[in-house]
Tab-separated table of C-alpha atoms in Angstrom:
chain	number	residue	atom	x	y	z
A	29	UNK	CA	-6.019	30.983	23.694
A	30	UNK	CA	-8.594	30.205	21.572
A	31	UNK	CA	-6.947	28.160	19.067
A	32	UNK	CA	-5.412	26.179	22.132
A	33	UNK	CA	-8.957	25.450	23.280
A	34	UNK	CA	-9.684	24.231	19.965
A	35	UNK	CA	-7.011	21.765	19.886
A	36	UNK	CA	-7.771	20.722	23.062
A	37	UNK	CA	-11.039	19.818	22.940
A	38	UNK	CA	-10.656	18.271	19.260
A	39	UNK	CA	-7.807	16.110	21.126
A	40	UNK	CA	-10.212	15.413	23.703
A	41	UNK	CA	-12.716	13.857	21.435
A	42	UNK	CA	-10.005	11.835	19.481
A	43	UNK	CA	-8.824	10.519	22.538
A	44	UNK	CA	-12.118	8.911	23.581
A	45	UNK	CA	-12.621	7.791	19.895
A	46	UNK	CA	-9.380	5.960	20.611
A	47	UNK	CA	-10.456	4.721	24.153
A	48	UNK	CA	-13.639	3.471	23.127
A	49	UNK	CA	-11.918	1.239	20.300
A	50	UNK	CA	-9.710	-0.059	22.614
A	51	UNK	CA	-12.347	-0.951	25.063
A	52	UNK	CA	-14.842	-2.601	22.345
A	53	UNK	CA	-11.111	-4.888	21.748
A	54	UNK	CA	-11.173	-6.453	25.108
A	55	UNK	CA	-9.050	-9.547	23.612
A	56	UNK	CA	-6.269	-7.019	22.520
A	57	UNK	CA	-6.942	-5.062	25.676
A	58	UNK	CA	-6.439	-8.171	27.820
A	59	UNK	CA	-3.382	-9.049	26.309
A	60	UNK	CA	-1.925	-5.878	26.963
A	61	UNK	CA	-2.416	-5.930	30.650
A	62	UNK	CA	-1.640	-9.696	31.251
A	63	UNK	CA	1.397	-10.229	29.163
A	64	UNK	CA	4.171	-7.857	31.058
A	65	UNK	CA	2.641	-9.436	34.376
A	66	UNK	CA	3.024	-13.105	33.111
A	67	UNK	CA	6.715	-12.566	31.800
A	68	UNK	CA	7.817	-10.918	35.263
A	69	UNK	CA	6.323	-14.389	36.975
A	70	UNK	CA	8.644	-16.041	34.387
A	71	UNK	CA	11.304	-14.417	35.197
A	72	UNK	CA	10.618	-14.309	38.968
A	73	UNK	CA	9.929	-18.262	39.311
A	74	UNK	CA	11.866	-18.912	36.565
A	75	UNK	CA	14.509	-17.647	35.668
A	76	UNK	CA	15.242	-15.678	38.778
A	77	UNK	CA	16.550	-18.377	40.828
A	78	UNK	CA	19.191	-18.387	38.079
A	79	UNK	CA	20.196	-15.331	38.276
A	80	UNK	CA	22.545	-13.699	41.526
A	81	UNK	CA	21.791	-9.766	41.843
A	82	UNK	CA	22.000	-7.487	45.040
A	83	UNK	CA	18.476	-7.926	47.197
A	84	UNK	CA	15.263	-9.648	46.091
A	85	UNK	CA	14.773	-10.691	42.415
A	86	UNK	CA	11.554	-9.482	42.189
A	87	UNK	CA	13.097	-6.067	43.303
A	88	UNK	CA	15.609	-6.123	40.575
A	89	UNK	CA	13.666	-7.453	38.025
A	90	UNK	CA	9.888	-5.063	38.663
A	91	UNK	CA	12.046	-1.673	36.596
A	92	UNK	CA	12.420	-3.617	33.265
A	93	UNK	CA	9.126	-5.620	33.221
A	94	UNK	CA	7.491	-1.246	33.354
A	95	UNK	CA	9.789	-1.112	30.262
A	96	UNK	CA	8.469	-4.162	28.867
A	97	UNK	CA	4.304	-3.091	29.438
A	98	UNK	CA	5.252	0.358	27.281
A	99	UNK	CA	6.172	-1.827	24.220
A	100	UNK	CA	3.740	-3.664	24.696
A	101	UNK	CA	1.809	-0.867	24.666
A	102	UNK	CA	3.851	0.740	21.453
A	103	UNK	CA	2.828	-2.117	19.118
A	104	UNK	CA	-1.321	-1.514	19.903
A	105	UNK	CA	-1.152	1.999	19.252
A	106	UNK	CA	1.142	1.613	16.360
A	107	UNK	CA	-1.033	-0.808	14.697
A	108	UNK	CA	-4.419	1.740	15.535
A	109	UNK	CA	-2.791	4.421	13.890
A	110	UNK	CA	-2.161	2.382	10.737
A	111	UNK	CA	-5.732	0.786	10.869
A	112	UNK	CA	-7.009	4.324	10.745
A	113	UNK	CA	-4.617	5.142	7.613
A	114	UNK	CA	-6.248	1.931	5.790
A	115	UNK	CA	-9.834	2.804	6.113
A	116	UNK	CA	-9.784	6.321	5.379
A	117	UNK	CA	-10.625	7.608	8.740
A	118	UNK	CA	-7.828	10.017	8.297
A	119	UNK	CA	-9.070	11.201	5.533
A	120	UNK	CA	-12.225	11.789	6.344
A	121	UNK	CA	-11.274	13.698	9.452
A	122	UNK	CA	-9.036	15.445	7.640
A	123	UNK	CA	-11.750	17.281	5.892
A	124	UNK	CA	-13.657	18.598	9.228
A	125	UNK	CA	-12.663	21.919	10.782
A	126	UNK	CA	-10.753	20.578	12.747
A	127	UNK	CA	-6.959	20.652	14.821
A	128	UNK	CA	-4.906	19.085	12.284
A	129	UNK	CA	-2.619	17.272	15.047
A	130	UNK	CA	-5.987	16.247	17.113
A	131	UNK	CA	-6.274	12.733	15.820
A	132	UNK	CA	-2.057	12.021	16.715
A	133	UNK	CA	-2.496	13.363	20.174
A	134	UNK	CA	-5.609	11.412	20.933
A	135	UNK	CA	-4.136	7.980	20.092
A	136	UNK	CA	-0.899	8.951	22.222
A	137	UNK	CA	-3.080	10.282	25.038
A	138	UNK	CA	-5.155	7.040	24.925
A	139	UNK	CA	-1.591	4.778	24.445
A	140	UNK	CA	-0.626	6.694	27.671
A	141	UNK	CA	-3.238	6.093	29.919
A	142	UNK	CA	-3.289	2.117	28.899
A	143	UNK	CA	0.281	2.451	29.202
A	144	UNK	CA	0.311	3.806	32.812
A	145	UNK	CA	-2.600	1.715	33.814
A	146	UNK	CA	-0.648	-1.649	33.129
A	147	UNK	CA	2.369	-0.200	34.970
A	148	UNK	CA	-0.195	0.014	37.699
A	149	UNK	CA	-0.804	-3.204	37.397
A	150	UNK	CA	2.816	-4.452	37.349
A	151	UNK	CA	3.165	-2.478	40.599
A	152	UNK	CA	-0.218	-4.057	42.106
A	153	UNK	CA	0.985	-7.979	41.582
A	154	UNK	CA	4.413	-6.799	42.854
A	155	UNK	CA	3.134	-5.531	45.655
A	156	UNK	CA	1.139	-9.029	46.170
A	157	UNK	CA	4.045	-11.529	45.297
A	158	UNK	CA	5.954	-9.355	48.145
A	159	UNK	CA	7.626	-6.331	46.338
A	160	UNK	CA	8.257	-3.547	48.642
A	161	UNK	CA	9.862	0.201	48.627
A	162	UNK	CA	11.408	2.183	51.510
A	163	UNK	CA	11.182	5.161	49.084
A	164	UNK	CA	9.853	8.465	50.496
A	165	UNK	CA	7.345	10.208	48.684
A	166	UNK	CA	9.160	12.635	46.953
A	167	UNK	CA	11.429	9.075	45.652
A	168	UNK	CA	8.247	7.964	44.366
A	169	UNK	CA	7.171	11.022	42.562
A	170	UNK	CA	10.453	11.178	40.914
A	171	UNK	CA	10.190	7.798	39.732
A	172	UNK	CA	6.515	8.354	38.363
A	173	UNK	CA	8.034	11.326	36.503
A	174	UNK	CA	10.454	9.316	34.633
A	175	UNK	CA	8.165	6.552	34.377
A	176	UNK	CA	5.428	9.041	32.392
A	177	UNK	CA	8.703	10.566	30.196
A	178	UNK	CA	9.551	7.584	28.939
A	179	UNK	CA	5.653	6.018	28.311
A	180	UNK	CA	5.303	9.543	26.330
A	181	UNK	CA	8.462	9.094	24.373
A	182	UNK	CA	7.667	5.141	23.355
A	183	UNK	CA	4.143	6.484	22.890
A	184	UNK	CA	4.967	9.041	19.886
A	185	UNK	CA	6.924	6.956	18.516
A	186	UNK	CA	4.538	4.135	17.872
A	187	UNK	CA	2.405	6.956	16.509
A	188	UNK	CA	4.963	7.559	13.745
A	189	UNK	CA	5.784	3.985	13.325
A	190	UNK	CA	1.962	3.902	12.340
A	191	UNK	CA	2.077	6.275	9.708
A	192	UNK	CA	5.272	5.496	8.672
A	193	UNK	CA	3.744	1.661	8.025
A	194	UNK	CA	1.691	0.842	5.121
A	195	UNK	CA	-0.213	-1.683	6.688
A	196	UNK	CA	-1.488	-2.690	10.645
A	197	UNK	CA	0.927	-5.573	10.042
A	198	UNK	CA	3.805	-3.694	9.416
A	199	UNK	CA	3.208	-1.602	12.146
A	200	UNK	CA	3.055	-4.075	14.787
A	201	UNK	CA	5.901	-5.698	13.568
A	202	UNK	CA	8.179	-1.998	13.469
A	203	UNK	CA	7.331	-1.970	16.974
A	204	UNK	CA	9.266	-5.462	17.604
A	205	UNK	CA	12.421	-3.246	18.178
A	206	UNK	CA	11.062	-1.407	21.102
A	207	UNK	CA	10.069	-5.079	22.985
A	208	UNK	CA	13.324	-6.245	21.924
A	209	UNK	CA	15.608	-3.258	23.468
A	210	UNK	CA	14.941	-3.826	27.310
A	211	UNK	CA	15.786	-7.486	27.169
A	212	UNK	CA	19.576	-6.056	26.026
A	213	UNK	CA	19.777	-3.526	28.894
A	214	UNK	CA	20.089	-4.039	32.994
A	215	UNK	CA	16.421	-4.637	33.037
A	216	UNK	CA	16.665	-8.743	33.878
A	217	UNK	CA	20.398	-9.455	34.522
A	218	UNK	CA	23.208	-7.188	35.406
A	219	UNK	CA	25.599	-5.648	32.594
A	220	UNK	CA	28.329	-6.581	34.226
A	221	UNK	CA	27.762	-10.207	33.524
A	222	UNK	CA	27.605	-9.579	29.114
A	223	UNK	CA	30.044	-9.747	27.012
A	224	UNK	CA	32.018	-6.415	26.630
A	225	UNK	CA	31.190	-6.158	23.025
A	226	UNK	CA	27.145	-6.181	23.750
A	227	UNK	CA	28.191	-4.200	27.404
A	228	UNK	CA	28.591	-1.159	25.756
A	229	UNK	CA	25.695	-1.328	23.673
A	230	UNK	CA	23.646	-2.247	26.950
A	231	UNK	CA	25.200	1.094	29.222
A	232	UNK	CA	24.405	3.603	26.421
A	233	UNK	CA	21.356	2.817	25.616
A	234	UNK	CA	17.605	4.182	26.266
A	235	UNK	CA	16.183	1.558	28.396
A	236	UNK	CA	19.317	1.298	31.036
A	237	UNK	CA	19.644	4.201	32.449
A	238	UNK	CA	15.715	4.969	32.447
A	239	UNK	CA	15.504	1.179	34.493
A	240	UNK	CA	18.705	1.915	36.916
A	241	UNK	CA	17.179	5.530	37.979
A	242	UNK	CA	13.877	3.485	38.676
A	243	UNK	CA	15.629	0.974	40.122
A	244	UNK	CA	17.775	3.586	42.676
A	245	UNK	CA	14.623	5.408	43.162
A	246	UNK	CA	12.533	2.627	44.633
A	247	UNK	CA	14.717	0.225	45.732
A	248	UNK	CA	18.077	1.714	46.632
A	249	UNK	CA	19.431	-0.927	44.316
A	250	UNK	CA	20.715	0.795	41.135
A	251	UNK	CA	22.455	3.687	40.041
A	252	UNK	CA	20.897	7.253	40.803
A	253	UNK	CA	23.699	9.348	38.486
A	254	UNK	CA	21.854	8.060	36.049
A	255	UNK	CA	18.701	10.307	36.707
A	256	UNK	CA	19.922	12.914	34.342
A	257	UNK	CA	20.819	10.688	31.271
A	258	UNK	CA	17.374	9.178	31.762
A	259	UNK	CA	15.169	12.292	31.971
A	260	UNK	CA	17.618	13.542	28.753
A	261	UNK	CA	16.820	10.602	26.244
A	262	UNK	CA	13.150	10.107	27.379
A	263	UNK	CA	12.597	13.890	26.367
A	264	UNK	CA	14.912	13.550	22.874
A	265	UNK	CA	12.981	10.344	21.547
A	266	UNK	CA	9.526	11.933	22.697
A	267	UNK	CA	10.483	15.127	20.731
A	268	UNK	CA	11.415	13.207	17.651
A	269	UNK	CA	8.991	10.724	18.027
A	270	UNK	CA	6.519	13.776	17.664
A	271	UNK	CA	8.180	15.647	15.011
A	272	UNK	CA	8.414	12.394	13.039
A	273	UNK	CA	4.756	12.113	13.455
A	274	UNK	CA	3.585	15.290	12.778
A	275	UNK	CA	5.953	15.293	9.358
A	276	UNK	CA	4.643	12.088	8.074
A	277	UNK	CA	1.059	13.077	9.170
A	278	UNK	CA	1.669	15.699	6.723
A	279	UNK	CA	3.721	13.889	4.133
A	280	UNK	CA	0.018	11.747	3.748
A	281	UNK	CA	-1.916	14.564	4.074
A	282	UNK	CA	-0.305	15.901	0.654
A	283	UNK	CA	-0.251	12.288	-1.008
């Protein structure tokens, strides 16, 4: 019990190291927030008009734009990580008495929490362009618990991509893969309507099934059998997003 106290209060002061940079970078930190919410008026006013699905666009289209703000959010933390690497702040943390892991799990906690906060924010100008739920509460709470798997999962592995990248460059650009991803999913148009060689890339994918059990959730519009195959890979790529990071944390620490 000890040792966990340790490592959670060394956490806890890496993750409001992490906070406070992010909060000194208010351009970075504006970007962050705005982007996701300017695409889904894009697509909304748009594009949407475009585009036939069952119910509201805005409905349909509210699941893959959360997707979207957690890549977003993957290529800031990614890129911290790395900036960390290049200035020798690892190193010189590495020499304290301290949990070995803390400075990992306080950028993911802080990638989280900006993570979930422009989710919130999604919701908020959703809510104010005329989005609404019939979902119960217990729909909701569902939701939010897929919603947090999946943040954590993108979340540890932008901290891997950062170690794995030799430069904050790099590492923003690795995380170009995770932006990409929802656009080929159900997230803005249905699957039905691609081509059957990119279809079956697009159904067995990450991003699809976490968007349709959001989507069923909230809106009664997508698939709910696909609650299990979303909890499943959101808990696989967070565990291997972590043991990726922990491995190359110590790969570094012994170069």
């Amino acid at each position: 019990m000890n040792r966990l106290a340790v490592a959670l209060a060394d956490s806890s002061v890496m993750f409001r190291r992490a906070l406070r940079h992010t909060m000194r970078s208010k351009d970075t930190l504006l970007i962050s927030m705005l982007l996701p919410v300017l695409i889904m008026l894009l697509f909304v006013y748009v594009f949407g008009g475009a585009i036939q699905v069952d119910g509201p666009y805005l409905d349909y289209v509210i699941p893959g734009i959360i997707l979207l703000c957690t890549g977003f959010g993957a290529s800031i933390t990614a890129t911290a990580v790395a900036t960390d690497l290049r200035t020798g702040a690892v190193d010189r943390f590495r020499t304290l008495p301290m949990f070995r892991q803390a400075l990992l799990a306080g950028h993911a906690g802080e990638g989280m929490l900006r993570n979930m906060v422009a989710v919130a924010l999604v919701f908020a100008v959703g809510v104010i362009l005329g989005f609404r739920s019939g979902a119960g509460l217990s729909a909701w709470l569902l939701a939010l618990l897929v919603i947090v798997l999946f943040v954590t999962a993108i979340t540890w592995i932008a901290v891997a991509l950062g170690l794995l990248a030799q430069n904050p460059e790099a590492a923003g650009g690795f995380t170009y893969a995770i932006m990409f991803i929802p656009y080929i999913s159900s997230a803005f148009v249905p699957t039905a309507t691609m081509p059957s060689w990119l279809r079956g890339f697009a159904e067995h994918q990450p991003a699809t099934p976490v968007i349709d059990t959001i989507r069923a959730l909230l809106t009664t519009a997508g698939s709910a059998s696909s609650t299990a195959s979303a909890v499943f890979w959101s808990i696989g790529l967070a565990v291997l997003g972590y043991l990726c990071a922990t491995a190359l944390f110590a790969q570094r620490a012994k170069t």
